[in-house]
Short mmCIF file of C-alpha atoms in Angstrom, two decimals:
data_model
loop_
_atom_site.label_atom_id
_atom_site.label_comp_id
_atom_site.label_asym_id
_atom_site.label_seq_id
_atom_site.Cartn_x
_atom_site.Cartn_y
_atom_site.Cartn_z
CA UNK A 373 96.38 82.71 155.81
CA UNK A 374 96.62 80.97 152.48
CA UNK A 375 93.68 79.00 153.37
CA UNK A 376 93.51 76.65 149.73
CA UNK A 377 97.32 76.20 149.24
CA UNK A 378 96.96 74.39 153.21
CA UNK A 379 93.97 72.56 152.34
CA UNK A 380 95.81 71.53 149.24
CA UNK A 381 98.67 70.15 151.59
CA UNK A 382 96.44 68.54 153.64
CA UNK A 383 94.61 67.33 150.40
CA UNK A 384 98.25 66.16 149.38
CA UNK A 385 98.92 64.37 152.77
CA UNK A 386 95.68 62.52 152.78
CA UNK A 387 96.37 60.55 150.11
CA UNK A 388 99.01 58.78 152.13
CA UNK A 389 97.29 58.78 155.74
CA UNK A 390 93.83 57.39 154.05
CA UNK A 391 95.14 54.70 151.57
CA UNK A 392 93.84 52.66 154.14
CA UNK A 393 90.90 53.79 154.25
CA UNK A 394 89.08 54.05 151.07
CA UNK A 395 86.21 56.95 151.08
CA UNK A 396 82.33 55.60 149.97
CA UNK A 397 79.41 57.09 148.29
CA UNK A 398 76.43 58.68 150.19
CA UNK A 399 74.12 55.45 150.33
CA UNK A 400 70.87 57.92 150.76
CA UNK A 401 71.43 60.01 147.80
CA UNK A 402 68.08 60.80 146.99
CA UNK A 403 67.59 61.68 150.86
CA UNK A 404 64.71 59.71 150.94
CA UNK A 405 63.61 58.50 154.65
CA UNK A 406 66.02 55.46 155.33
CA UNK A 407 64.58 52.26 156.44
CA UNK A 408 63.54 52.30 160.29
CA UNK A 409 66.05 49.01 161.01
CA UNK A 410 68.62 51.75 159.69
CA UNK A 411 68.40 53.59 162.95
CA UNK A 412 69.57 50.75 165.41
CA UNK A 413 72.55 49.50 162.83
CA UNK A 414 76.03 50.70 162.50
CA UNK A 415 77.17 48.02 159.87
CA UNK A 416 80.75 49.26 159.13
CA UNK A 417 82.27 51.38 162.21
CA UNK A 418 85.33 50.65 160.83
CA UNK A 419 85.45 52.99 158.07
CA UNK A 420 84.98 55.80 160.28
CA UNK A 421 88.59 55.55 160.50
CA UNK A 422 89.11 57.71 157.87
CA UNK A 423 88.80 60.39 160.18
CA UNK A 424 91.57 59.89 162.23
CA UNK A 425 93.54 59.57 158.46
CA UNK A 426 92.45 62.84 157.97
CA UNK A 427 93.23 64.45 161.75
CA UNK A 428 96.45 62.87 160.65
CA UNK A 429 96.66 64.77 157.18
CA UNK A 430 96.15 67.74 158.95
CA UNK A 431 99.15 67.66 161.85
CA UNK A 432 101.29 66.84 159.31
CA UNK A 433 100.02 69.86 156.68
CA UNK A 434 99.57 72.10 159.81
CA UNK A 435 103.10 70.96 161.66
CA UNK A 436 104.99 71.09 158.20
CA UNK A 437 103.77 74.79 157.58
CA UNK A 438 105.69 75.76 161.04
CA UNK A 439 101.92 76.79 162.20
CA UNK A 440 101.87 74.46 165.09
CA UNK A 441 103.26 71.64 167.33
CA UNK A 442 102.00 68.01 168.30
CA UNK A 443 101.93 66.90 171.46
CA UNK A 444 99.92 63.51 172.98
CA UNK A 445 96.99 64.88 175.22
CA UNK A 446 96.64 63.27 178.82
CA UNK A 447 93.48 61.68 178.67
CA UNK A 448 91.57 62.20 181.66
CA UNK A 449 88.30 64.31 182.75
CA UNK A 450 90.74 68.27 182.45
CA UNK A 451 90.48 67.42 178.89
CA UNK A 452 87.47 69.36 178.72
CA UNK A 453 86.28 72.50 179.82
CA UNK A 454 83.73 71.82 182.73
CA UNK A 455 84.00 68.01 181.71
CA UNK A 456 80.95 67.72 179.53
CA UNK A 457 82.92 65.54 176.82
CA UNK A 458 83.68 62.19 176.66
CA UNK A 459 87.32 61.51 177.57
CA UNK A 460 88.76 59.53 175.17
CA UNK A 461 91.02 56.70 174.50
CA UNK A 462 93.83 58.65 172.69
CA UNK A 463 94.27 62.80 171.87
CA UNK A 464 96.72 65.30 170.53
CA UNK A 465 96.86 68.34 171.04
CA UNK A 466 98.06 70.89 168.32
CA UNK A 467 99.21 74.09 170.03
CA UNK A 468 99.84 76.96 167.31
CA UNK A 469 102.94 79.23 167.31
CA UNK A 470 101.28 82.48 166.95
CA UNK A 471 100.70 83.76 170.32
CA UNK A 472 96.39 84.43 170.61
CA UNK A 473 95.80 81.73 168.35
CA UNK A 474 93.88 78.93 170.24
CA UNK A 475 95.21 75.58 170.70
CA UNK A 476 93.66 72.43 168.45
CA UNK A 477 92.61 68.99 170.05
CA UNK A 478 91.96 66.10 168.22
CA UNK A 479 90.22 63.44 170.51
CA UNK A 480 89.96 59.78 169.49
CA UNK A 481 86.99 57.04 170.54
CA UNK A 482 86.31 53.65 169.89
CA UNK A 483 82.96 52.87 167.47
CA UNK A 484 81.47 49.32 168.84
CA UNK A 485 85.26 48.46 169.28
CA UNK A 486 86.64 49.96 166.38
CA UNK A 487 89.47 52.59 168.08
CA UNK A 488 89.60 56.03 166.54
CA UNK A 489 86.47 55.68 164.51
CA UNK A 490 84.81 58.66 166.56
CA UNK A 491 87.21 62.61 165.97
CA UNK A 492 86.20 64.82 168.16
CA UNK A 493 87.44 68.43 167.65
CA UNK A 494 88.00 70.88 170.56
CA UNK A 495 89.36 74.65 170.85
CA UNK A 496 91.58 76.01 173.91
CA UNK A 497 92.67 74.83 176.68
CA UNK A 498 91.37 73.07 178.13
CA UNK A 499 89.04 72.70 175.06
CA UNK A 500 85.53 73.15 174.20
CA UNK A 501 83.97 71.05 171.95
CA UNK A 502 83.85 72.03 167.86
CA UNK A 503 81.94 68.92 166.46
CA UNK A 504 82.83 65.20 166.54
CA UNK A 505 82.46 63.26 163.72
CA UNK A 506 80.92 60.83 163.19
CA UNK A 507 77.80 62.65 165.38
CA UNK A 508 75.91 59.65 165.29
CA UNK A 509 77.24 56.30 163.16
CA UNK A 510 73.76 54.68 162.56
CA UNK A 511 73.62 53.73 158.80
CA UNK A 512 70.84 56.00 158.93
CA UNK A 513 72.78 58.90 159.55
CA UNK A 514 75.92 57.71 157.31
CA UNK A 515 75.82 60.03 154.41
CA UNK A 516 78.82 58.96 152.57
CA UNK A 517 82.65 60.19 153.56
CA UNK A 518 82.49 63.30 151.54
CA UNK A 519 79.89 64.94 153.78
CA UNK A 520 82.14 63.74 156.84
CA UNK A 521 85.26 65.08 155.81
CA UNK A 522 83.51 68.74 154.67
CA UNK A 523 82.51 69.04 158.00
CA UNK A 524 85.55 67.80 159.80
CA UNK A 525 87.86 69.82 157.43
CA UNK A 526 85.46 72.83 158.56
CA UNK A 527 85.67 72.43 162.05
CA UNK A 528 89.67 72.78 161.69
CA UNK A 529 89.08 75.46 159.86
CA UNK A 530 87.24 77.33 162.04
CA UNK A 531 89.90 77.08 164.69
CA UNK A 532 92.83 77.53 162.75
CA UNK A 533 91.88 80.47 160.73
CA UNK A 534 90.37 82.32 164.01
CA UNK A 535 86.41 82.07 163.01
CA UNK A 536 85.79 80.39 166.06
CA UNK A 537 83.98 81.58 169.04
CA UNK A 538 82.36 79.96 172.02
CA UNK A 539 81.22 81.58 174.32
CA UNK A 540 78.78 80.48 177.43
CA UNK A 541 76.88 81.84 180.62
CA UNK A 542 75.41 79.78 182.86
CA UNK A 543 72.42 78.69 181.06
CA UNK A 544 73.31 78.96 177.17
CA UNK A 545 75.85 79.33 174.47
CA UNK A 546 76.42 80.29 171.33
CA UNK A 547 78.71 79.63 169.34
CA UNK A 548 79.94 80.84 165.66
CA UNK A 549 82.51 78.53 163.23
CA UNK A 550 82.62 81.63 160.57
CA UNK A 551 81.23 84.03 159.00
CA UNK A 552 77.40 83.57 158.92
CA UNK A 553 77.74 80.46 160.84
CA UNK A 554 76.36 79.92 164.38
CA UNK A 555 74.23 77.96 166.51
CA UNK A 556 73.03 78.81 169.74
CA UNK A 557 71.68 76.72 172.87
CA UNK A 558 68.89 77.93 175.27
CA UNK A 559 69.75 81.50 174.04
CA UNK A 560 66.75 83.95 175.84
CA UNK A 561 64.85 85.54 173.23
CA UNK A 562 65.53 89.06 174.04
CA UNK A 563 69.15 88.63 173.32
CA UNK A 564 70.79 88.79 170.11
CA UNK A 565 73.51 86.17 169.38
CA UNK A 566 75.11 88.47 166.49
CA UNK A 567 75.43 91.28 169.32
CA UNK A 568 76.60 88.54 171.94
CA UNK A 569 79.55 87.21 169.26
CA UNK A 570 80.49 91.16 168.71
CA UNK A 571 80.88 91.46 172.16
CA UNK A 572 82.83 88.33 172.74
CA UNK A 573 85.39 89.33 169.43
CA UNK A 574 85.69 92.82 170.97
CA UNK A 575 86.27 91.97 174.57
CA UNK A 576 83.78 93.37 175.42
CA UNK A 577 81.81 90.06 176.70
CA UNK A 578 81.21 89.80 180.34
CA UNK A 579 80.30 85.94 179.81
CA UNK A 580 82.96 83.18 179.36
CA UNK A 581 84.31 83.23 175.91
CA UNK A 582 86.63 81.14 174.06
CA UNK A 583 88.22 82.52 170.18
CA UNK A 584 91.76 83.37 169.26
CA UNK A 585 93.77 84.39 166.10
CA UNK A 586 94.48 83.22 162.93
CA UNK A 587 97.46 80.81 163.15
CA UNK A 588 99.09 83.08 160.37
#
């Protein structure tokens, strides 16, 4: 996949989808501890919009490629794998035309009554979660639009050019977005999660698992 000439289309696309919605500087720059009143204020929800600009960007780069399709999501609890998400107000999904590649969901929530100011990303179907954005909204946690967009932008990634990998037993997960990137929840400490991801790519995994290929 020609990963920087689509980013550049998307890069191209955005510039249309966000006019509305002008990007900002990172108002803790020296990442200095904010103010405690920071922690309890969301001041402007409403540029969080400029995430659903840029979920836009993207079906229209990815759709315009021939990679995928758009279709509206139903919104309702089989959204979500095992319903541990929020359901949301609106959703797409974007379902790629390479068969094995996993299918794209862009969910969209209100912020204090600002609609689509929260982006949730999921993978499959029905999906697992890949991050939502923003992951908190408190002005202490706003960190300009940049950061927001780099890790939006590499959440799609991850899907779209097959890094992802979820996968989940009863009491943990782990999950990788890439190469050298992973997290892992309530993981036991005698098991590896590089070893449980090789399994899981090799189907070899006797756990739940969740990846796909590369749209292209």
């Amino acid at each position: 996949m020609d990963t920087p000439a689509l980013l550049a289309s998307v890069t191209e696309r955005f510039a249309v989808t966000g006019a509305a919605t002008p990007p900002w500087p990172d108002p803790h720059p020296e990442r200095t501890a904010p103010p405690e009143e920071e922690y309890a204020r969301c001041s402007t929800p409403q540029r969080y919009r400029i995430l659903a600009a840029r979920a836009e960007a993207w079906t229209q780069a990815l759709t315009a490629a021939g990679l995928a399709s758009a279709h509206r999501a139903a919104c309702d609890a089989g959204l979500w794998r095992d319903g541990g998400e929020q359901v949301p107000e609106t959703a797409r999904w974007l379902r790629p035309r390479r068969s094995g590649a996993l299918p794209l969901l862009f969910a969209f929530r209100s912020l204090q009554g600002v609609s689509d100011a929260v982006v949730a990303v999921g993978a499959g179907e029905p999906a697992v979660p890949v991050t939502a954005q923003p992951d908190c909204g408190c002005d202490a946690c706003d960190y300009g639009s940049q950061d927001l967009l780099e890790a939006f932008d590499e959440a799609v990634l991850a899907v779209v050019t097959g890094g992802f990998v979820h996968v989940a037993a009863r009491r943990w997960t782990v999950v990788a977005t890439g190469p050298g990137e992973r997290s892992s929840q309530n993981l036991p400490g005698g098991l590896d999660p590089e070893r449980v991801l090789e399994k899981a790519r090799s189907g070899r995994s006797r756990h739940r698992v969740v990846c796909g290929a590369a749209w292209a």
